[in-house]
Coordinates of C-alpha atoms in Angstrom, one line a residue:
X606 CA 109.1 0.7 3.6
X607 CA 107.4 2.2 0.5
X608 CA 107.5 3.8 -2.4
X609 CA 105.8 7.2 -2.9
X610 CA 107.0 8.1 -6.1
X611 CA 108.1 6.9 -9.6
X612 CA 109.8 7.8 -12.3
X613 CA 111.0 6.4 -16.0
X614 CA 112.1 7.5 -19.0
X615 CA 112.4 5.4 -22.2
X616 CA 111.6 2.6 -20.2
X617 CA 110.7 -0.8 -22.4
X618 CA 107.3 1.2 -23.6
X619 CA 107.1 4.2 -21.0
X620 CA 108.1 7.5 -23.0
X621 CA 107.8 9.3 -20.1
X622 CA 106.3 8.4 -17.2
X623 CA 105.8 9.9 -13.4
X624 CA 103.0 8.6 -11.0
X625 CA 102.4 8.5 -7.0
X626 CA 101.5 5.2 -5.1
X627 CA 100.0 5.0 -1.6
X628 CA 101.1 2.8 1.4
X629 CA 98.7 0.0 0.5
X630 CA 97.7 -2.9 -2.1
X631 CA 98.2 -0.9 -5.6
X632 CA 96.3 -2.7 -8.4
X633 CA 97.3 -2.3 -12.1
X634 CA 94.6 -3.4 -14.3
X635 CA 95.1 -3.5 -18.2
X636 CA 95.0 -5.9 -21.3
X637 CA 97.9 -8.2 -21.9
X638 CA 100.9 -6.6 -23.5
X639 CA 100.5 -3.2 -22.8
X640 CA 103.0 -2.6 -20.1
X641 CA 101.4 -3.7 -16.7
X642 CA 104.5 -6.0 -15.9
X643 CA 106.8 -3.7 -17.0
X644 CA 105.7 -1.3 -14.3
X645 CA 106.5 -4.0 -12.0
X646 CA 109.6 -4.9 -13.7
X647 CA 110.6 -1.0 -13.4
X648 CA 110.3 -1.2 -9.7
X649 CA 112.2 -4.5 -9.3
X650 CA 115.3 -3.1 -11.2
X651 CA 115.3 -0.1 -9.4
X652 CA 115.6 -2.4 -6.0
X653 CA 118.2 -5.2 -7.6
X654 CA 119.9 -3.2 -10.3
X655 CA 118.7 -6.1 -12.9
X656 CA 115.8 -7.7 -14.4
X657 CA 113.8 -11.0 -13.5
X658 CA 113.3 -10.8 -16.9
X659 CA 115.9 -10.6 -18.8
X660 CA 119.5 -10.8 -18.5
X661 CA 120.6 -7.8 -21.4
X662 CA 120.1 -4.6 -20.3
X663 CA 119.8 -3.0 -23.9
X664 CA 116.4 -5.2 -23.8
X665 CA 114.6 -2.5 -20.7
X666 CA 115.9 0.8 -23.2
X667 CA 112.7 2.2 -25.1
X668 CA 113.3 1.2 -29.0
X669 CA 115.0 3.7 -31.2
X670 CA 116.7 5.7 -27.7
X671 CA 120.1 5.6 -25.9
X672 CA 119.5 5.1 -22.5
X673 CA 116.6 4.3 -20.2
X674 CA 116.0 5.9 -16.4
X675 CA 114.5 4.9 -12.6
X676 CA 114.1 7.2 -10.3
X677 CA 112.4 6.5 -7.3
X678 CA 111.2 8.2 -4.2
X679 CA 110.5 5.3 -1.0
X680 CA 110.3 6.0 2.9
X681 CA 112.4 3.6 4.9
X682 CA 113.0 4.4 8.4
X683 CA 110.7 7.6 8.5
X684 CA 113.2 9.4 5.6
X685 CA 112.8 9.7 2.5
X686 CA 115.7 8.1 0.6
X687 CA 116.2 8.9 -3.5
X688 CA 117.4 6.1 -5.8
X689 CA 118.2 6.4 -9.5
X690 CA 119.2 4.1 -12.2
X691 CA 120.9 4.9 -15.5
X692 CA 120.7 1.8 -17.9
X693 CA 122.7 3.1 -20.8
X694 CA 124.7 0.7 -23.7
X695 CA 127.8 1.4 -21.7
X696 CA 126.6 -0.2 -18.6
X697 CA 124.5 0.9 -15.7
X698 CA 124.8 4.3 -13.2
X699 CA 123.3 3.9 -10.1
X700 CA 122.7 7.2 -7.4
X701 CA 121.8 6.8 -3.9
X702 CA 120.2 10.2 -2.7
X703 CA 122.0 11.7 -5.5
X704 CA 125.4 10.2 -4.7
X705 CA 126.7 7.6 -7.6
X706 CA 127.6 3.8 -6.0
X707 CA 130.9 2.9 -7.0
X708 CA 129.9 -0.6 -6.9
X709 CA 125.9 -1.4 -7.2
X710 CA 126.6 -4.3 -4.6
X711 CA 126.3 -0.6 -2.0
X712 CA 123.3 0.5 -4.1
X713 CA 121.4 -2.8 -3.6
X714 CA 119.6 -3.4 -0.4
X715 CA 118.6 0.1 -0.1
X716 CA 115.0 -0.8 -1.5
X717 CA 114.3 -4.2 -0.7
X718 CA 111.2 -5.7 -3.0
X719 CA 110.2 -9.7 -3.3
X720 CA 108.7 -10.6 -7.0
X721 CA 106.0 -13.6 -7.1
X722 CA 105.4 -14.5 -10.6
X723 CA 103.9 -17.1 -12.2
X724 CA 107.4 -18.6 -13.1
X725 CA 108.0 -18.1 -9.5
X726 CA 105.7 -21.6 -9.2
X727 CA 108.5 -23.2 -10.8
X728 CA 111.0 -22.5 -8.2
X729 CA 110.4 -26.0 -6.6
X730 CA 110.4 -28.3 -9.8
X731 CA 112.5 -25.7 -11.9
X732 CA 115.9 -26.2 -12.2
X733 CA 119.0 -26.0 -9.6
X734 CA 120.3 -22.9 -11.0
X735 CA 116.5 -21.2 -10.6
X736 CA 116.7 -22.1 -6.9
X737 CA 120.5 -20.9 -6.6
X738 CA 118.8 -17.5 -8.4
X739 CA 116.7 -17.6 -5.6
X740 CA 118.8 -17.9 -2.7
X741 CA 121.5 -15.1 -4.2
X742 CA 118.6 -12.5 -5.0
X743 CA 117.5 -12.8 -1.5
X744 CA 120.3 -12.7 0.5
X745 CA 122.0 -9.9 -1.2
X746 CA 119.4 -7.6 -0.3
X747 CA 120.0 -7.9 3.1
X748 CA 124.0 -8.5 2.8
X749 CA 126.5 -6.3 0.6
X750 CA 129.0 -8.8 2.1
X751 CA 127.7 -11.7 0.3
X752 CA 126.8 -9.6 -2.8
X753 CA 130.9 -9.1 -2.7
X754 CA 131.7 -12.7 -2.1
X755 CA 129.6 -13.9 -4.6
X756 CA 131.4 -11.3 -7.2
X757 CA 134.3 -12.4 -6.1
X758 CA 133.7 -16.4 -6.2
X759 CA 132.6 -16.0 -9.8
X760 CA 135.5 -14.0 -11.3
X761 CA 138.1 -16.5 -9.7
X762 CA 136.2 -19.2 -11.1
X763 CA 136.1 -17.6 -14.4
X764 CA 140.2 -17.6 -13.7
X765 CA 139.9 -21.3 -12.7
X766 CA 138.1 -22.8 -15.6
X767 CA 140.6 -20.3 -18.0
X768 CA 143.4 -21.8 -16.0
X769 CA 141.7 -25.6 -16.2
X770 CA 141.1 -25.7 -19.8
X771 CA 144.7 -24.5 -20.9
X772 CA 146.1 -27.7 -18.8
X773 CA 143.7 -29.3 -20.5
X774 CA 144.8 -28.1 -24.2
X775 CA 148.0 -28.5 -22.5
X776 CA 149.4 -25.3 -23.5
X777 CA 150.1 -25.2 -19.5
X778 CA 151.9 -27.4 -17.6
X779 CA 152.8 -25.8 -14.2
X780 CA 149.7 -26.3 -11.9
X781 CA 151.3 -23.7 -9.1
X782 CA 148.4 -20.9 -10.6
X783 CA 145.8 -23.7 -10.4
X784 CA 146.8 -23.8 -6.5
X785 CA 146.7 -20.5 -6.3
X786 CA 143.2 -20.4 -7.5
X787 CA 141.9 -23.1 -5.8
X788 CA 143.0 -21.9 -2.1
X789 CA 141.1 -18.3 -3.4
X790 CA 138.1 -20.2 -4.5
X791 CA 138.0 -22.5 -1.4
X792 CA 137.9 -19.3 0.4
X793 CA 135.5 -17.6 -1.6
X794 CA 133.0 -20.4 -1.5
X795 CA 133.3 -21.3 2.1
X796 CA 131.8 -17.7 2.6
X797 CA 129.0 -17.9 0.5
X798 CA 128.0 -21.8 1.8
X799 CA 128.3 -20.3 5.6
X800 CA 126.3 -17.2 4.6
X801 CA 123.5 -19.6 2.7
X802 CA 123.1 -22.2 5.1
X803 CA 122.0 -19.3 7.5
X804 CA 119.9 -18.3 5.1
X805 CA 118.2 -21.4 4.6
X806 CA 117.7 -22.0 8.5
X807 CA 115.7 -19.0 9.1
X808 CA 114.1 -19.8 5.4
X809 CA 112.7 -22.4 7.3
X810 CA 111.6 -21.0 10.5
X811 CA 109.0 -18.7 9.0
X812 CA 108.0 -20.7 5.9
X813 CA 106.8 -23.9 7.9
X814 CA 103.8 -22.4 9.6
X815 CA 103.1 -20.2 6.4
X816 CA 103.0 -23.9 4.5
X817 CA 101.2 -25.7 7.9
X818 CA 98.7 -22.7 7.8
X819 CA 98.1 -23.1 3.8
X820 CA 98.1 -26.9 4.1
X821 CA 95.0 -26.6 6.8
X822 CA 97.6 -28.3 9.3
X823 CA 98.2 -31.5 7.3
X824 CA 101.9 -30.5 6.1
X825 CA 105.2 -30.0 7.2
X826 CA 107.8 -28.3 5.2
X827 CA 111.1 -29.4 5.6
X828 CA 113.9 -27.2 3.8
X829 CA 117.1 -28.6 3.1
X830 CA 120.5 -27.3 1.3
X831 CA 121.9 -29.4 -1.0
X832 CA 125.9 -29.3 -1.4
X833 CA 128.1 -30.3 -3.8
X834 CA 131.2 -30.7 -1.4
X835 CA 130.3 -32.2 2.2
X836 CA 129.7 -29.2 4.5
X837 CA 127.1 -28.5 6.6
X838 CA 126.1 -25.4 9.4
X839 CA 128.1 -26.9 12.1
X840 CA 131.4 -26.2 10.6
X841 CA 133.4 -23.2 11.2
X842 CA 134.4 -21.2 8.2
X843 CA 138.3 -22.7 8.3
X844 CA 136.7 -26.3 9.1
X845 CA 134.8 -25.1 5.4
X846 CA 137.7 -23.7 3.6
X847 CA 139.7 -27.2 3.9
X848 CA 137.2 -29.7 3.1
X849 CA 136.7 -27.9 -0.2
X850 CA 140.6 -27.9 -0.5
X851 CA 140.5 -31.7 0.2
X852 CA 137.6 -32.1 -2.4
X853 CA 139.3 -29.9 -5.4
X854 CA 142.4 -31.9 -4.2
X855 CA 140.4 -35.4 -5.1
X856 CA 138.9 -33.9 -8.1
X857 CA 141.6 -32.3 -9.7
X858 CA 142.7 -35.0 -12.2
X859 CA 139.2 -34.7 -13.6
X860 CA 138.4 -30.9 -13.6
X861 CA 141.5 -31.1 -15.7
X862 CA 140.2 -33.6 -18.0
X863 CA 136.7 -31.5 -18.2
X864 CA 138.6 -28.1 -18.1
X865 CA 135.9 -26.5 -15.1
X866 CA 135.4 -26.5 -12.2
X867 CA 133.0 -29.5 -11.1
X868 CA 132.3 -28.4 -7.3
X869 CA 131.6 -25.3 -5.4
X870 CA 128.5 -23.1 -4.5
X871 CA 127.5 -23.0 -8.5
X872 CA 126.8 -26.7 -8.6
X873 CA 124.3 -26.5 -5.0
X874 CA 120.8 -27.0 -5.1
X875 CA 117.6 -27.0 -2.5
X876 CA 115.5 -30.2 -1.7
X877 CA 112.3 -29.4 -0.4
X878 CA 110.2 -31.7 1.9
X879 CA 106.6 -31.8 2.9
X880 CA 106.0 -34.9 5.1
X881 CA 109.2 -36.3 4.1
X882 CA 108.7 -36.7 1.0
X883 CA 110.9 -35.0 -1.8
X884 CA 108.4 -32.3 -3.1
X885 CA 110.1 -31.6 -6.7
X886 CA 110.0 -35.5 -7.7
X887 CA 106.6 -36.9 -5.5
X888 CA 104.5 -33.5 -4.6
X889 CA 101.4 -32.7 -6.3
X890 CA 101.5 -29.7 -8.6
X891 CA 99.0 -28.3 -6.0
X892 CA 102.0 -29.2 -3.0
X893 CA 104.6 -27.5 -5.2
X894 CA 102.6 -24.2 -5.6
X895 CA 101.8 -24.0 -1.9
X896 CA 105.5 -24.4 -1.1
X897 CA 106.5 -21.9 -3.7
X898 CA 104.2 -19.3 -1.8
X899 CA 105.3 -20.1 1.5
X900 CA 108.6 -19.4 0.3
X901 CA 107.7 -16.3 -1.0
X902 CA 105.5 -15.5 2.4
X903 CA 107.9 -16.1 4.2
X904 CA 110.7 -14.0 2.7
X905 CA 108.4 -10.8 3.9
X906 CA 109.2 -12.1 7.5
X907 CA 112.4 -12.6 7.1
X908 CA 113.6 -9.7 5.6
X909 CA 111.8 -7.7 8.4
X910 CA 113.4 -9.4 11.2
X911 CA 117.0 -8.5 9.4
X912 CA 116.4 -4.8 8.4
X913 CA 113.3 -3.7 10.9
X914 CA 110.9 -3.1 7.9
X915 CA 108.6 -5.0 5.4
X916 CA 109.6 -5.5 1.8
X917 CA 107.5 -4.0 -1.0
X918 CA 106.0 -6.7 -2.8
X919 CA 105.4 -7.1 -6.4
X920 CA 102.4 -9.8 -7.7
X921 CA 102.8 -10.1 -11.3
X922 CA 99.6 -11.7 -12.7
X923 CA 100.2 -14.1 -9.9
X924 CA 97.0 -14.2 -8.3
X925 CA 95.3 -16.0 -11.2
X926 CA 97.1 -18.8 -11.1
X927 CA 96.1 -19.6 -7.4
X928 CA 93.0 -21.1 -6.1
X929 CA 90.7 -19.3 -3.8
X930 CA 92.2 -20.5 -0.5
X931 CA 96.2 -19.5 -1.7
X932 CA 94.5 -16.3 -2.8
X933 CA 93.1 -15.4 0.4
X934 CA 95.5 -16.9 2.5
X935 CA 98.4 -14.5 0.4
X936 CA 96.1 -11.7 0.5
X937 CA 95.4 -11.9 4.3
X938 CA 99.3 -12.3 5.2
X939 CA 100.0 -8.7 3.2
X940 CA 96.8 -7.2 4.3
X941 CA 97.6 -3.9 6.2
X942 CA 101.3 -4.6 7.0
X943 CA 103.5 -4.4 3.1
X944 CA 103.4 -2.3 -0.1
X945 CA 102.2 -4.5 -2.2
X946 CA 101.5 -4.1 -6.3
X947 CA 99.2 -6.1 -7.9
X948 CA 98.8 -6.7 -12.0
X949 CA 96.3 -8.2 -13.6
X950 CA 93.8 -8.3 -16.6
X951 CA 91.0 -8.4 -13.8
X952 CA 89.5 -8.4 -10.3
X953 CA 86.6 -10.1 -11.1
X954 CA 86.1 -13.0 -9.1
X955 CA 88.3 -12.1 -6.4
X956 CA 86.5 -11.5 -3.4
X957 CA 88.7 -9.7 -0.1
X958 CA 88.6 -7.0 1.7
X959 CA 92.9 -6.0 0.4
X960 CA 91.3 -5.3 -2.6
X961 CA 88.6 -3.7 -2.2
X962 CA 90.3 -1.2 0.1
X963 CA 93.2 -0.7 -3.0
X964 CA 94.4 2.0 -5.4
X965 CA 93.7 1.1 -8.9
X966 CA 95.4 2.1 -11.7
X967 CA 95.1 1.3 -15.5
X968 CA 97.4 1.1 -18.3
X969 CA 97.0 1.5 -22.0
X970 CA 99.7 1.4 -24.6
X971 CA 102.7 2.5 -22.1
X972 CA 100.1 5.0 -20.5
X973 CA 99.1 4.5 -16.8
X974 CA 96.2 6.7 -15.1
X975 CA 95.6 6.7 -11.8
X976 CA 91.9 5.8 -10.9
X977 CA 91.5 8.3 -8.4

């Protein structure tokens, strides 16, 4: 998979803005604010119908102007396939060969990209709710059906926690809507826990040799899901739904008390182990970063062995902040096999054949010329 073409309008500091890219390692070389990520950021949107970025929309529409656009042109399965994106203050528009999604969770997955930024290091000693980013970005390129469960397990919570917080203001006093909730929400969550500890399984499968290879044979990585309510992959999705019934059950007095809901897939989080040892609270900053980009290696594998084709993948002034080895061992793994777009303030110094061999492109002031 690949894209050939792209197109914005009013985007962040793109007027207007239309360039080609070739099957290979794309290089974006410019100074520092003058709209090399946002390319990248362009291209990510179109795939995921949001930002890395940002979470307000109004913040990717050119100052002064109403409504920015995407359009892309990418092969996938020898067709060409057209995708556009209308972020306007209403909302967003997406069309998929010129056909508007009713719902972008059927727009999403039809471009499938992987971002590694620098913040992207933080994955493993960020936050829970980084990681929980992580695991929902990834498997809702590949799954509508979890994109839709997901949806759906946040708007019943949103119900829940409305629901918990008038019993807890006591201006309700019948709990028979709280029961109501809570056997939707046991529901809801059982189906994304089943969905992510899948996930997390073949996570693992094609990130420990990335991390064995990386570590020169003298790690093991060791992935492990964290849950707030005791399930695990050997239950069945009905053995699932009731031991989050009996948990809500236990914890109802105090999500009353609290007015939220205490358990559920939105209180999860990842451990990640390298020699047995808890990576986030005893790894090395330089054991942290080499599981991040096994992670993110490994994510190319994965989503090839679900769809049947690589991911495009976006670098955004990553490279720099790797050492030589974690710079050649990235560039080898994408060498000749993904898409791949590259920003950065220089090449200097970086020494591999990828490079050499790419399409270079610079940007000035929202302008981008192709080096050809």
């Amino acid at each position: 998979m690949y894209i050939k073409e792209l197109k914005l309008k009013n985007y962040r500091n793109y007027e207007d803005l239309t360039i080609q890219f070739e099957n290979k390692v794309n290089v974006i070389l410019g100074e520092n604010a003058q709209g090399k990520t946002n390319v990248m950021e362009s291209i990510y949107v179109l795939a995921m119908a949001k930002s890395h970025r940002t979470s307000n929309d109004k913040e990717l529409i050119r100052w002064g102007e109403e409504y920015a656009r995407i359009e892309g042109s990418i092969e996938k399965y020898n067709r060409l396939t057209a995708l556009q994106l209308i972020i306007s203050k209403k909302g967003k528009k997406a069309k998929l060969n010129y056909i508007e999604q009713e719902k972008l969770s059927q727009y999403v997955g039809a471009m499938n990209v992987i971002m590694f930024a620098p913040e992207d290091l933080n994955l493993v000693k960020g936050s829970p709710g980084v990681r929980r980013r992580f695991i929902d970005m990834e498997i809702g390129q590949v799954s509508a059906v979890y994109l839709h469960d997901l949806s759906r397990y946040q708007k019943i919570m949103q119900q829940r926690n409305h629901y918990l917080k008038m019993l807890q203001m006591r201006k309700q006093t019948d709990q028979t809507m709280l029961d109501v909730l809570t056997a939707q929400l046991s529901e809801a969550a059982a189906k994304i826990i089943h969905k992510r500890l899948q996930f997390i399984s073949e996570l693992q499968k094609w990130a420990q040799p990335i991390h064995f290879g990386i570590s020169r044979g003298l790690e093991t990585l060791i992935i492990k899901y964290k849950p707030s309510v005791d399930v695990s992959e050997e239950h069945d999705l009905t053995k699932m739904i009731n031991v989050y019934e009996q948990k809500f059950a236990e914890i109802r007095t105090k999500e009353i008390e609290r007015g939220a809901t205490l358990a559920g897939p939105h209180r999860d989080d990842l451990i990640f182990f390298v020699n047995d040892y808890d990576v986030q609270t005893y790894g090395s900053q330089g054991q942290q970063r080499t599981t991040a980009l096994s992670l993110k290696l490994a994510e190319i594998d994965l989503i090839h062995n679900e769809i049947g084709e690589y991911p495009i993948l976006l670098l955004d002034d990553v490279l720099s902040e790797l050492d030589d080895f974690r710079q050649s061992h990235l560039l080898n793994t994408i060498q000749g096999k993904v898409q791949t777009f590259v920003t950065t303030t220089s090449v200097e110094g970086i020494d591999h054949q990828t490079l050499r061999e790419a399409a270079t492109f610079h940007v000035q002031a929202g302008k981008l010329i192709d080096d050809k």
